[in-house]
Short mmCIF file of C-alpha atoms in Angstrom, two decimals:
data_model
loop_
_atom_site.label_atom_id
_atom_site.label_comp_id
_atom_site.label_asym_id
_atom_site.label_seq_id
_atom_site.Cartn_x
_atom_site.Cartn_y
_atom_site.Cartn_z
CA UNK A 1 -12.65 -20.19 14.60
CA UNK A 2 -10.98 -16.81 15.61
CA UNK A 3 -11.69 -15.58 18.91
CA UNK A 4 -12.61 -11.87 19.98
CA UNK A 5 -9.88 -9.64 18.78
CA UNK A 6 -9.17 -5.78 20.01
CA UNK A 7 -7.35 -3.21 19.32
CA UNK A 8 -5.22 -1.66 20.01
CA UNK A 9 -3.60 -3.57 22.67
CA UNK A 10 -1.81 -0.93 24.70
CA UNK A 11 -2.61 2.99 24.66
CA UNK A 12 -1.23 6.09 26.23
CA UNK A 13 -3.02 8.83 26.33
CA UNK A 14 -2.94 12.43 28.80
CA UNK A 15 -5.81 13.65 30.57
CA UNK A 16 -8.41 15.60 28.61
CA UNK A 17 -7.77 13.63 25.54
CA UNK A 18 -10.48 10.96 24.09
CA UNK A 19 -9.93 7.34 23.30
CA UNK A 20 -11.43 4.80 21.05
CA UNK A 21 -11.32 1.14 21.56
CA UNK A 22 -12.18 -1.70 19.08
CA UNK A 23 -13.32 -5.17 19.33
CA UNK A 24 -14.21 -8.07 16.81
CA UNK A 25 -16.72 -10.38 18.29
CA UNK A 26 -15.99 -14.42 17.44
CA UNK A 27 -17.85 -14.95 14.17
CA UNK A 28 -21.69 -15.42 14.46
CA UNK A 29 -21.40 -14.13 17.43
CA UNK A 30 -23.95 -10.76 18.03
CA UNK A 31 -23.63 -9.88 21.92
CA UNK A 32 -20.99 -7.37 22.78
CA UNK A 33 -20.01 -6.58 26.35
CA UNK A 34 -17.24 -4.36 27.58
CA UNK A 35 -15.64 -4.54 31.16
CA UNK A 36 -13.34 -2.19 32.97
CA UNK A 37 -10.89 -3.60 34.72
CA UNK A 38 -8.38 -2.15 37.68
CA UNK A 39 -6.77 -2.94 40.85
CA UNK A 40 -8.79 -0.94 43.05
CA UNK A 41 -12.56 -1.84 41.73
CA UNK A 42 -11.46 -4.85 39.75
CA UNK A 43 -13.85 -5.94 36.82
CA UNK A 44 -16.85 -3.84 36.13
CA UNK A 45 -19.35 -3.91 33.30
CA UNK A 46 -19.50 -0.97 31.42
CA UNK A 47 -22.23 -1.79 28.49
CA UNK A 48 -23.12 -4.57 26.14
CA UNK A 49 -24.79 -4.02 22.54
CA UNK A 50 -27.13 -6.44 20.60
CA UNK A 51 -27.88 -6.20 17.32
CA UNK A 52 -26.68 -2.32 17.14
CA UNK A 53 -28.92 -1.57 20.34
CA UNK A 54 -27.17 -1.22 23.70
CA UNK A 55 -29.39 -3.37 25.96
CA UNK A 56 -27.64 -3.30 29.03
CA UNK A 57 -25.43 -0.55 31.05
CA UNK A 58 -23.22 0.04 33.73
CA UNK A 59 -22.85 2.74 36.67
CA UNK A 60 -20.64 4.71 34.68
CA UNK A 61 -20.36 8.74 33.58
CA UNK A 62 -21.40 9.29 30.32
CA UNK A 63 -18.25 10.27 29.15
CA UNK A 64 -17.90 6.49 28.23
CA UNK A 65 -20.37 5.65 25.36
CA UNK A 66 -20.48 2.67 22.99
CA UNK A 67 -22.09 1.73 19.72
CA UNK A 68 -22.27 -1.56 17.48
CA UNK A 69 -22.30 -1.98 13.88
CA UNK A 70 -23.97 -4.10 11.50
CA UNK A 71 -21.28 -6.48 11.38
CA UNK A 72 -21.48 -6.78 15.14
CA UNK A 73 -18.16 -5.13 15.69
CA UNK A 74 -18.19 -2.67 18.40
CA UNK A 75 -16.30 0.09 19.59
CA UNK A 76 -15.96 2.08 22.82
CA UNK A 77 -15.55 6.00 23.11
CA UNK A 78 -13.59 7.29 26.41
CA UNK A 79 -13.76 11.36 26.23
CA UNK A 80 -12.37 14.38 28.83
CA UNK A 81 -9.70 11.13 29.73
CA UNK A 82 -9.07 10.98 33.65
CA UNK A 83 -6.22 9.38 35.06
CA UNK A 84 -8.93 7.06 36.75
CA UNK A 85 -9.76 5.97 33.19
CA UNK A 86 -6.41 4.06 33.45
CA UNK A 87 -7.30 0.06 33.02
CA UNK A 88 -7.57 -2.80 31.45
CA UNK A 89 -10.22 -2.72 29.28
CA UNK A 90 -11.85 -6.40 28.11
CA UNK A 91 -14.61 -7.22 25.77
CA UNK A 92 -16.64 -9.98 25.47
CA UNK A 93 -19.02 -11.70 23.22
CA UNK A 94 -21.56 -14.29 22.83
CA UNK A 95 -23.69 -15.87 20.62
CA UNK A 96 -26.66 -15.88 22.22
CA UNK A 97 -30.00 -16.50 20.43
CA UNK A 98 -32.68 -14.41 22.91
CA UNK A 99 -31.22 -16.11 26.80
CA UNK A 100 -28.11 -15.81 28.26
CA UNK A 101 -25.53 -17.31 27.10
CA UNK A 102 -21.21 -17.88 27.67
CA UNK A 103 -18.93 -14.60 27.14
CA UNK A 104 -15.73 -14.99 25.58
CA UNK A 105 -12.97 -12.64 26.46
CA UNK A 106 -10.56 -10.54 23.80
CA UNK A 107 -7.04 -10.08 25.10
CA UNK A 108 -7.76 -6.57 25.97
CA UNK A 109 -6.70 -2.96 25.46
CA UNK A 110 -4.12 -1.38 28.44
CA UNK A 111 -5.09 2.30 28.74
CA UNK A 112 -2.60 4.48 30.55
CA UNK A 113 -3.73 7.74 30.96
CA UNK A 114 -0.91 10.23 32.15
CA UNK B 1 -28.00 -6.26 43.36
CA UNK B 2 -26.13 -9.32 43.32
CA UNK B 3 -22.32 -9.23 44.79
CA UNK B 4 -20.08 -12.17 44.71
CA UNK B 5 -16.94 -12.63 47.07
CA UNK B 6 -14.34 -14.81 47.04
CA UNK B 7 -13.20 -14.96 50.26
CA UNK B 8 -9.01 -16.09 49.48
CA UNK B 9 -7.02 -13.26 47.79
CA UNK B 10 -4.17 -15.84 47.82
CA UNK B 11 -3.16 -19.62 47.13
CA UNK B 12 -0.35 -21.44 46.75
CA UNK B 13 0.13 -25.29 46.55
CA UNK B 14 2.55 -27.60 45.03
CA UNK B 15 2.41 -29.04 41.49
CA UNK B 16 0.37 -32.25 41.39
CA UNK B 17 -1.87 -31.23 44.56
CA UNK B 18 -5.41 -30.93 44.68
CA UNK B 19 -6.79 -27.19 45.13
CA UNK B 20 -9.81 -25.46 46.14
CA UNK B 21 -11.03 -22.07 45.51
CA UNK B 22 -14.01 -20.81 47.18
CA UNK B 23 -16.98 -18.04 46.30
CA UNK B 24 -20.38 -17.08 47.72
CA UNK B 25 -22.87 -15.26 45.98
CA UNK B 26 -25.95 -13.53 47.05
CA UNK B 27 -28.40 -13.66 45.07
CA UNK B 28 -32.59 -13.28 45.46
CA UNK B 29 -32.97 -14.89 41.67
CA UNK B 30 -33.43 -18.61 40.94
CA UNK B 31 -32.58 -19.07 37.74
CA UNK B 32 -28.83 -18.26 36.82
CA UNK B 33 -25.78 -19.35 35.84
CA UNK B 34 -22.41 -19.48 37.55
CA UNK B 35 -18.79 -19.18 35.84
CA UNK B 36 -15.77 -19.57 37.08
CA UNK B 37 -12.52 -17.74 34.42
CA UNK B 38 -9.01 -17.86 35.03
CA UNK B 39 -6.68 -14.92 34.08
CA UNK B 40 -3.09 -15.71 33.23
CA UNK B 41 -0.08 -13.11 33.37
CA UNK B 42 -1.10 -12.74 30.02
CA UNK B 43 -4.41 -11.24 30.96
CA UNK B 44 -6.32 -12.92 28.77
CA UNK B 45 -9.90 -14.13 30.30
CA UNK B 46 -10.39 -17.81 29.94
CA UNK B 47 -13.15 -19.59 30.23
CA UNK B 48 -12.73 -22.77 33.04
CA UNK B 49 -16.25 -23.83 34.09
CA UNK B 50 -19.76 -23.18 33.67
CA UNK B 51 -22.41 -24.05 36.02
CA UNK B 52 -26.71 -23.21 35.61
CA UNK B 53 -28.16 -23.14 38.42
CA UNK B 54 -31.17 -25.18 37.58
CA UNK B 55 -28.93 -28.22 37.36
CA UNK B 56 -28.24 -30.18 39.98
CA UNK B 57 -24.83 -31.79 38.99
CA UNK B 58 -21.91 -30.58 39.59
CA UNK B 59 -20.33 -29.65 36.50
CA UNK B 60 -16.75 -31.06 35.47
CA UNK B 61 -14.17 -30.15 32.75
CA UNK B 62 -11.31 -32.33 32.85
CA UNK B 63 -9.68 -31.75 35.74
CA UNK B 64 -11.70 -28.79 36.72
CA UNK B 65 -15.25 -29.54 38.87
CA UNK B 66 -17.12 -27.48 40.93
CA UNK B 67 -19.31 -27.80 44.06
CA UNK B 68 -22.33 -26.41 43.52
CA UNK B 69 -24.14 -25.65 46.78
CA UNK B 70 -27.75 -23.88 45.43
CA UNK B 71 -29.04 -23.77 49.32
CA UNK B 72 -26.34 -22.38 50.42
CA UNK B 73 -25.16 -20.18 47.75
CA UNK B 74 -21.69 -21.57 47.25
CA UNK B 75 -19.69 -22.39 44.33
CA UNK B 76 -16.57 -23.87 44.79
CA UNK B 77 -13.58 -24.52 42.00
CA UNK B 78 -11.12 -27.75 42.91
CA UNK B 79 -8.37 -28.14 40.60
CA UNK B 80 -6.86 -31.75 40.76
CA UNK B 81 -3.48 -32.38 39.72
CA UNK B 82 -2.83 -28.88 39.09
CA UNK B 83 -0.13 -27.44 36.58
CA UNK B 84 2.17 -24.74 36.48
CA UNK B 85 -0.06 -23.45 33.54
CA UNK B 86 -3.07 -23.07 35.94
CA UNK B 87 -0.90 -20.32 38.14
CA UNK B 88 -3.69 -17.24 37.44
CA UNK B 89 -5.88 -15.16 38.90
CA UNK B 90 -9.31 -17.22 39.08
CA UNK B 91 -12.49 -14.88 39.03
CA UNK B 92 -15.81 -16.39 40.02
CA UNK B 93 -18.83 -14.97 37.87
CA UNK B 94 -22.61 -14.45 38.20
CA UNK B 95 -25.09 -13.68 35.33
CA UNK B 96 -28.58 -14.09 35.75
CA UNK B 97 -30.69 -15.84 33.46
CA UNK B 98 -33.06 -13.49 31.35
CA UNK B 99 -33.82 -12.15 27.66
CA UNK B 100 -31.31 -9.96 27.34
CA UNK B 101 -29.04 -10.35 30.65
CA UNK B 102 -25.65 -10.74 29.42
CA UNK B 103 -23.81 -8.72 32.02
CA UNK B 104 -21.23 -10.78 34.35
CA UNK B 105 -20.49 -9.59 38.21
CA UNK B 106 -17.20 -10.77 39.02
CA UNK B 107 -15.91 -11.61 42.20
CA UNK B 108 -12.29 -9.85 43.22
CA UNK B 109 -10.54 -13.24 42.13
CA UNK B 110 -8.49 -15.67 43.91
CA UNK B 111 -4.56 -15.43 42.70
CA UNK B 112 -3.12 -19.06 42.56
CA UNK B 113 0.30 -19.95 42.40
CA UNK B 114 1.68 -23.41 41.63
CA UNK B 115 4.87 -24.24 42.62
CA UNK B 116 7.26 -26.95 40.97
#
């Protein structure tokens, strides 16, 4: 079975600009989670989406939004880019059937933003 | 809110050594589950352990176990015979165990080296 996929991997972008990142969840798979991750803070959770519906969010500015389609794919939407934006971005998915259940980590999109 | 720390920012040991990672958690839940993911140069997040809380054993893969200390809030990571291929960060990981609760709170991670 395929794991989570994303893409791109690497992006540069300059400040003011807005981003889009994409992620393929493992098959059968309908939890999406995204995570910021940087030296400083290290790995934060940014949202996750079930079924379409973001259930779940992180302390973060609204600049950074989210959505989730039928097919459980999800994106993530980065706008007015600030250096600060500049991380590794990682998403996540699980199957999960109503509890809790084991992420599994994409390789993850490298955002510079200059 | 629950934080987790891991409390070494560095190992090293020696191929074929035992090694043991440490991380706390607070926590005012009782029902929750525990992970511990390694993250190669590579950066992908792997999966190494996972641990619920309302199980008493210890769990084990391979040569990956933990020591799960509920009381005391402690879950360790010992690596026996380690590899080359284990040199990664290691991130210890919360999630607490409700409808709907899939959000992880990392630790800062534990960077371990093994050396030939």
């Amino acid at each position: 079975k395929a794991g989570v996929t994303q893409t791109p991997r690497y992006l540069i972008k300059t400040r003011g600009q807005q981003v889009t990142l994409s992620c393929s969840p493992i098959s059968g798979h309908r939890s999406v989670s995204w995570y910021q991750q940087t030296p400083g803070q290290g790995l934060q959770f940014l949202f996750e989406y079930f079924s379409e519906t973001q259930r779940n969010k992180g302390n973060f500015p609204g600049r950074f939004s989210g959505r989730q389609f039928s097919n459980s794919r999800s994106e993530m939407n980065v706008s007015t880019l600030e250096l600060g934006d500049s991380a590794l971005y990682l998403c996540a998915s699980s199957f999960t059937r109503g509890y809790t259940d084991t992420q599994y980590f994409g390789p993850g999109t490298r955002l510079t933003v200059l | 809110a629950q934080t987790v720390t891991q409390s070494q920012p560095e190992m090293s040991v020696q191929e074929a050594e035992t090694v043991t990672l440490s991380c706390t958690y607070d926590t005012s839940e009782n029902n929750y589950y525990l992970f511990w993911y390694k993250q190669p140069p590579s950066r992908q997040m792997i999966l190494v352990i996972r641990q619920e809380a309302y199980k008493q054993q210890n769990a084990t893969e391979n040569r990956f176990s933990v020591n799960f200390q509920k009381a005391a809030k402690s879950f360790s990571l010992k690596i026996s015979d380690s590899q080359l291929g284990d040199t990664a960060m290691y991130f210890c990981a919360f999630m607490k165990e409700y409808q709907g609760a899939q959000k992880l709170v990392f630790g800062q991670g534990t960077r371990l080296t093994i050396n030939p």
